Coordinates of N, CA, C and O in Angstrom, one line a residue:
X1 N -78.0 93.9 134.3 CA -77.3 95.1 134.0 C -77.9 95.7 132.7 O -78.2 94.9 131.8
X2 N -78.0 97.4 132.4 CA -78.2 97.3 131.1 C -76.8 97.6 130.4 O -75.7 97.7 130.8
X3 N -77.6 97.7 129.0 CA -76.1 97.4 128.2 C -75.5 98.8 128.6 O -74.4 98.5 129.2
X4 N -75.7 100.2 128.6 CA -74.8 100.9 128.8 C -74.2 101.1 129.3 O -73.4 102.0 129.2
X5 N -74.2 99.7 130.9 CA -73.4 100.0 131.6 C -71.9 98.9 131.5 O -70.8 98.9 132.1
X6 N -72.6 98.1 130.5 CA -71.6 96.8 130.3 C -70.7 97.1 128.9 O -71.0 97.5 127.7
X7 N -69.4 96.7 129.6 CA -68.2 97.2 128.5 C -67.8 95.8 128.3 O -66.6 95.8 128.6
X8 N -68.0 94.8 128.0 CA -67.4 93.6 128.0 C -67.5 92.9 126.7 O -67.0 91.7 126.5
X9 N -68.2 93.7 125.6 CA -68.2 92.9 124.2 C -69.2 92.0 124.1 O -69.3 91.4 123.1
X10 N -70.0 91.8 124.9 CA -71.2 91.0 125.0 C -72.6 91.8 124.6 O -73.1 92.9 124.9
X11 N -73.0 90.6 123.7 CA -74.3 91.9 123.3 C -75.7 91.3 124.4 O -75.8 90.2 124.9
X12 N -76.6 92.8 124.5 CA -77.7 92.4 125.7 C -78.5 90.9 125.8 O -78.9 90.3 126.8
X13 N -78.5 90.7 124.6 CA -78.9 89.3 124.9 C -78.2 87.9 123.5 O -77.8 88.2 122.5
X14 N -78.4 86.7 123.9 CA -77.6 85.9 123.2 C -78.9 84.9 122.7 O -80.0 85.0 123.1
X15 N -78.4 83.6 121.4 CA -79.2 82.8 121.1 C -79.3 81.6 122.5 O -80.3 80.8 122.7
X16 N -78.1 81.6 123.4 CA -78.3 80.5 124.8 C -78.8 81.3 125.9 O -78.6 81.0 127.1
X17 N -79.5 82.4 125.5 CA -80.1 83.3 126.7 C -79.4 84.4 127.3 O -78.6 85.1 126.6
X18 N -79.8 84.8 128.6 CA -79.4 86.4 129.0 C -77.8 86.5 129.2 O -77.2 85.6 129.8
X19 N -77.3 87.4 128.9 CA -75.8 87.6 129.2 C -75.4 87.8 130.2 O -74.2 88.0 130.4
X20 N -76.4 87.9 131.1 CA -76.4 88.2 132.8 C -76.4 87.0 133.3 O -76.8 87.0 134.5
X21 N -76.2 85.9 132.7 CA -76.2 84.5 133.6 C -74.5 83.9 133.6 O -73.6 84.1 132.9
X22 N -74.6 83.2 134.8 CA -73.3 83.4 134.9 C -72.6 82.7 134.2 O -73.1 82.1 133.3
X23 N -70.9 82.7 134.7 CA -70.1 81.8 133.0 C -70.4 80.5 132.8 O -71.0 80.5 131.7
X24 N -70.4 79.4 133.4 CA -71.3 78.4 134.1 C -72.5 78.0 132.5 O -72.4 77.2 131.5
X25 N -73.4 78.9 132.9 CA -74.6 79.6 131.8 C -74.1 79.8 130.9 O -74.6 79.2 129.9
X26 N -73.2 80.4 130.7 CA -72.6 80.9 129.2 C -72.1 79.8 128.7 O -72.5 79.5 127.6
X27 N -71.1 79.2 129.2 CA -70.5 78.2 128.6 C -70.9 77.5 127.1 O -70.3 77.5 126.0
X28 N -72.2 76.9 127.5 CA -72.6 76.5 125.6 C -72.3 77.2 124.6 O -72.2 76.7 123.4
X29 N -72.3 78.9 125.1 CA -72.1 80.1 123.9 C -70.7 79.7 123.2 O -70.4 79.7 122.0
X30 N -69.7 79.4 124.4 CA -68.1 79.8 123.6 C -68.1 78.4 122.7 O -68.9 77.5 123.0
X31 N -67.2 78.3 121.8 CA -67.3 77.3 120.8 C -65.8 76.6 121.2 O -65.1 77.1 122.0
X32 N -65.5 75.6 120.6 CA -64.6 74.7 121.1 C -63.2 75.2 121.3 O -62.3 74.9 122.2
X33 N -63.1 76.6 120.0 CA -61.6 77.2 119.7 C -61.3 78.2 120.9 O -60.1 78.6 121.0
X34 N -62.2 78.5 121.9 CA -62.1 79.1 123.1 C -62.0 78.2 124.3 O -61.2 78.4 125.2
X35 N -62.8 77.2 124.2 CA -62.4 76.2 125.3 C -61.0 75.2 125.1 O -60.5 74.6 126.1
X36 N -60.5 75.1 123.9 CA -59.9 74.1 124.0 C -58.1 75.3 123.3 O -57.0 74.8 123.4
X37 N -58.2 76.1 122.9 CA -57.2 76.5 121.8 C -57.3 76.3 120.7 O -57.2 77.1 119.9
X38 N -57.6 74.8 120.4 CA -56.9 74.1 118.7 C -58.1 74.3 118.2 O -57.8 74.4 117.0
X39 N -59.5 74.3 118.1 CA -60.1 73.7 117.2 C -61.1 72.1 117.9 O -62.3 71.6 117.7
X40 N -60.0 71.7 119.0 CA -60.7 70.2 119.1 C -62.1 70.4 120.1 O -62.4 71.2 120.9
X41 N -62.7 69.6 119.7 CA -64.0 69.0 120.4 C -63.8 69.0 121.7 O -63.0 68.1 122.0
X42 N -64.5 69.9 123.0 CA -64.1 69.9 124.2 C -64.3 68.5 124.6 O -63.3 68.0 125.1
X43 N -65.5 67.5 124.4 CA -65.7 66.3 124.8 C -64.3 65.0 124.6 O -64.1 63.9 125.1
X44 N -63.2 65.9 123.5 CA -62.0 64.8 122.9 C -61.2 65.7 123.4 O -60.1 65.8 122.8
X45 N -61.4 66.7 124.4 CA -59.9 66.9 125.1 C -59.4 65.8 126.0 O -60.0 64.9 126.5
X46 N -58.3 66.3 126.1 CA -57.5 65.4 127.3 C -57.9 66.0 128.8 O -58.1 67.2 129.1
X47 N -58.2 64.9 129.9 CA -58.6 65.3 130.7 C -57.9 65.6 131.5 O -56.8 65.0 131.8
X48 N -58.2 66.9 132.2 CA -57.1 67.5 133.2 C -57.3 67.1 134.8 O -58.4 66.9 135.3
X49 N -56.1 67.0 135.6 CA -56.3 66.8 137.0 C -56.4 65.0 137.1 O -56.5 64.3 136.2
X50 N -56.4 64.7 138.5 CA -56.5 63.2 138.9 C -58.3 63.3 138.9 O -59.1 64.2 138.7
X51 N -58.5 62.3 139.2 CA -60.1 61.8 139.1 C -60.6 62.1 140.3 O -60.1 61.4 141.2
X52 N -61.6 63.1 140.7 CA -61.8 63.6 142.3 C -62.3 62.2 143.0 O -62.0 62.1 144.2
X53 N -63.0 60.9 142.3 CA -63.2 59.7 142.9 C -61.7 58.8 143.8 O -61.5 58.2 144.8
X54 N -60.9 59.2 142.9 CA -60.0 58.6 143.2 C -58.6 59.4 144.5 O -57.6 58.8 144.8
X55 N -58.9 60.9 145.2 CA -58.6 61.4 146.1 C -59.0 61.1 147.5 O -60.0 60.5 147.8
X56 N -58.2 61.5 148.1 CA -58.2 60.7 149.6 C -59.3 62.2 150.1 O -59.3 63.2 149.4
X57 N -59.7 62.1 150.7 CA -60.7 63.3 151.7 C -59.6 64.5 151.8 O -59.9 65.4 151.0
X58 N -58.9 64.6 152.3 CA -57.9 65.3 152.6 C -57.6 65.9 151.2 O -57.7 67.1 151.0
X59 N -57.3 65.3 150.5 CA -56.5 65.9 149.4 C -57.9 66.8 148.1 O -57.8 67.8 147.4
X60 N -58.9 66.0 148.4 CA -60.5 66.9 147.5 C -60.6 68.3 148.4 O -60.7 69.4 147.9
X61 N -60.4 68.2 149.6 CA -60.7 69.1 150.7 C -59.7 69.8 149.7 O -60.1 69.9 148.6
X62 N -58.2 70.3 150.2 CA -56.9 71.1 149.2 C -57.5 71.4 148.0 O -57.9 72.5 147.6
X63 N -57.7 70.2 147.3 CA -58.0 71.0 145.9 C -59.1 71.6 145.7 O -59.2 72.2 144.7
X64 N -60.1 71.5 146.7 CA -61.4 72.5 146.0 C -61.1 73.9 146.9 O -61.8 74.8 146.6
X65 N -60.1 74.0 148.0 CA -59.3 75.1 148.6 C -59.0 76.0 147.6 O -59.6 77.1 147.6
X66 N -58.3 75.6 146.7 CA -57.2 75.8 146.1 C -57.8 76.5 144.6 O -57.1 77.2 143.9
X67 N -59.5 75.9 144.4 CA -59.8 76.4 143.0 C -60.6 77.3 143.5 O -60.9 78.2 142.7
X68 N -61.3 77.5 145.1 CA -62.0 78.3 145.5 C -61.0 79.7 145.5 O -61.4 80.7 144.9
X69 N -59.9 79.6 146.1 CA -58.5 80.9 146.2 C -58.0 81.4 145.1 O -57.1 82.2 145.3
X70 N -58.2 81.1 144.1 CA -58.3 80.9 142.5 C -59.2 81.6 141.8 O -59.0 82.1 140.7
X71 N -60.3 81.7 142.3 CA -61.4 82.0 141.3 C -61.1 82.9 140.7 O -60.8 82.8 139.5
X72 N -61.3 84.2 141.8 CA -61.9 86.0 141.2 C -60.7 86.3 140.1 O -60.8 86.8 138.9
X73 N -59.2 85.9 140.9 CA -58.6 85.9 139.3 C -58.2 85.1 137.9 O -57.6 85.4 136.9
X74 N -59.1 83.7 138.5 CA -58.9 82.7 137.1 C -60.8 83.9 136.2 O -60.8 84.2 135.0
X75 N -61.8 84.2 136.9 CA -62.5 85.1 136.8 C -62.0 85.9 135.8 O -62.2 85.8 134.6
X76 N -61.4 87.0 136.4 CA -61.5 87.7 135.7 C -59.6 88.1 134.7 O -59.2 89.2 134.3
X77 N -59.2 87.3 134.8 CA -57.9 87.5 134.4 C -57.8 86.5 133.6 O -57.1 86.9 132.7
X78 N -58.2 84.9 133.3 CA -57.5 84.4 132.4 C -58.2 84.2 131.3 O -59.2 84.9 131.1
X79 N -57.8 83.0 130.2 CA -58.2 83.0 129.3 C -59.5 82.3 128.9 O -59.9 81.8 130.0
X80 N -60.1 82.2 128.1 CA -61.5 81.6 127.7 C -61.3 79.8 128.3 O -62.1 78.9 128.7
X81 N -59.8 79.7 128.2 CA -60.0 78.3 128.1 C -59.1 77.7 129.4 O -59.0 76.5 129.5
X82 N -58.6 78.6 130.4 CA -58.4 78.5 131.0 C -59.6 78.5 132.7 O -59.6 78.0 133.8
X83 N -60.3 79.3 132.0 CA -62.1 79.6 132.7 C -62.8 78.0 132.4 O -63.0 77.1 133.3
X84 N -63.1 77.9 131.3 CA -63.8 76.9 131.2 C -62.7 75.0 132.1 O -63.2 74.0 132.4
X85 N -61.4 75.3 132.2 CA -61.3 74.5 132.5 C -61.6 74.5 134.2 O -62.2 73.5 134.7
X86 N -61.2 75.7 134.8 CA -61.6 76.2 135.8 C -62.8 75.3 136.4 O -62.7 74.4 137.2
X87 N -64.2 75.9 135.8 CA -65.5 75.7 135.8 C -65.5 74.3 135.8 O -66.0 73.8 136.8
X88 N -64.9 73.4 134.8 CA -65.0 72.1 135.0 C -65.0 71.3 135.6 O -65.9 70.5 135.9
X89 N -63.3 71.3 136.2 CA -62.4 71.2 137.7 C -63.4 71.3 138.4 O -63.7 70.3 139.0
X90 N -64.3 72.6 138.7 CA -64.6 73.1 139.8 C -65.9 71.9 140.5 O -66.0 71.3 141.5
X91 N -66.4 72.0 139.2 CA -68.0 70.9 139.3 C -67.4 69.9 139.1 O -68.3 69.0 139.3
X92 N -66.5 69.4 138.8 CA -66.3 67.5 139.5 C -65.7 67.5 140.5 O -65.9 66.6 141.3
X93 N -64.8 68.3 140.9 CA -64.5 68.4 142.6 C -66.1 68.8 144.1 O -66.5 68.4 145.1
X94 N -66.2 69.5 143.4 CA -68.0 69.4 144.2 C -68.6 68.7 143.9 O -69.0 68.2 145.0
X95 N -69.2 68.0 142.6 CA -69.8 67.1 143.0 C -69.2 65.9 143.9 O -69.8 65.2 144.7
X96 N -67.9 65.9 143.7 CA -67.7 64.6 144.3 C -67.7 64.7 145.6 O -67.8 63.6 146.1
X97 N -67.7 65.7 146.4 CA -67.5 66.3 147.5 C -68.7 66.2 148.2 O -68.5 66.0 149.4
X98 N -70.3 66.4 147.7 CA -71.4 66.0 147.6 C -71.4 65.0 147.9 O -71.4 64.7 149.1
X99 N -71.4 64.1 146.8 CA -71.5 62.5 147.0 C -70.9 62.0 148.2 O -71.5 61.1 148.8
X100 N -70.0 62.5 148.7 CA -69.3 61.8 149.9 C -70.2 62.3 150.7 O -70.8 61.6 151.5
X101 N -70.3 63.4 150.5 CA -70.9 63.9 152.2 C -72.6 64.5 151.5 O -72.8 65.7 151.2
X102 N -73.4 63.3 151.4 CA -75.1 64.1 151.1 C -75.1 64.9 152.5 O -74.9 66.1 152.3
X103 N -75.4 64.5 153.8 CA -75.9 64.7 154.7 C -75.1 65.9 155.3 O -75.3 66.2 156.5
X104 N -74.2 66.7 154.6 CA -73.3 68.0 155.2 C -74.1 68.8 156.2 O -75.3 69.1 156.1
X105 N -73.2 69.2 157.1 CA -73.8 70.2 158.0 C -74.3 71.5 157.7 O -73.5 72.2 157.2
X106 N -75.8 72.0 157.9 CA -75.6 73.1 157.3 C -75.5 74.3 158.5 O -76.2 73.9 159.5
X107 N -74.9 75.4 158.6 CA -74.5 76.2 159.4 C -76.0 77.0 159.4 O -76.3 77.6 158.4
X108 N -77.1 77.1 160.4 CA -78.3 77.5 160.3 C -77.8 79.5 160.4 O -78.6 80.3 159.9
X109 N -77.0 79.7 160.9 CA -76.5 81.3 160.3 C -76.6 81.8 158.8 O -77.0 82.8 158.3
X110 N -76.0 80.3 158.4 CA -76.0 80.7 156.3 C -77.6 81.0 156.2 O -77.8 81.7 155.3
X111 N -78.6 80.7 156.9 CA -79.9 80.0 155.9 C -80.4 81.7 156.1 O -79.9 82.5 157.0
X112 N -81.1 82.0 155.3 CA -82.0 83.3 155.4 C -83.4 83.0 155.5 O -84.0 82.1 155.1
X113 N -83.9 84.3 156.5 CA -85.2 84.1 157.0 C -86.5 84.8 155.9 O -86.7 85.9 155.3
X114 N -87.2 83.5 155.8 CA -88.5 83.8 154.9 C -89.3 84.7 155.0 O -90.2 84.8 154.1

């Protein structure tokens, strides 16, 4: 994007790289008082959610439902730290989801031709 078309408070480029990468990417930019509220060290927050190791198939299946139906407005409507918890949630429910299943089906419709 160039900047004149971006109204978001973000300047064209950052010291963790391009502002066009996604939040994910950005993440290192925001500092703890955005991820956490108080001040604390995201690594000494309290951890949110059950342990995706410790969910039955069924129930990882619901919850990665549930953060996928969630996104566009945890996206673009909530808070800095409500995003990053988002994002967090999101990558230990998939990875775990991975792990279970390396060998997943892949739908050869998804794949694009070279």
């Amino acid at each position: 994007m160039t900047e004149s078309v971006r109204r978001d408070g973000y300047p064209s480029t950052s010291p963790g790289g391009s502002v066009d990468a996604s939040p994910e990417q950005r993440m290192p930019e925001w500092d703890a008082s955005h991820t956490t509220g108080g001040g604390v060290d995201v690594a000494e927050a309290e951890p949110m959610g059950v342990d995706p190791a410790d969910l039955a198939d069924e129930d990882l299946i619901r919850e990665i439902h549930s953060l996928h139906r969630t996104r566009l407005d945890t996206l673009r409507h909530a808070t800095d730290a409500a995003l990053a918890n988002h994002l967090r949630r999101t990558a230990e429910l998939e990875t775990e989801y991975l792990t279970r299943y390396p060998g997943r089906e892949v739908d050869p419709g998804r794949l694009r031709d070279l």
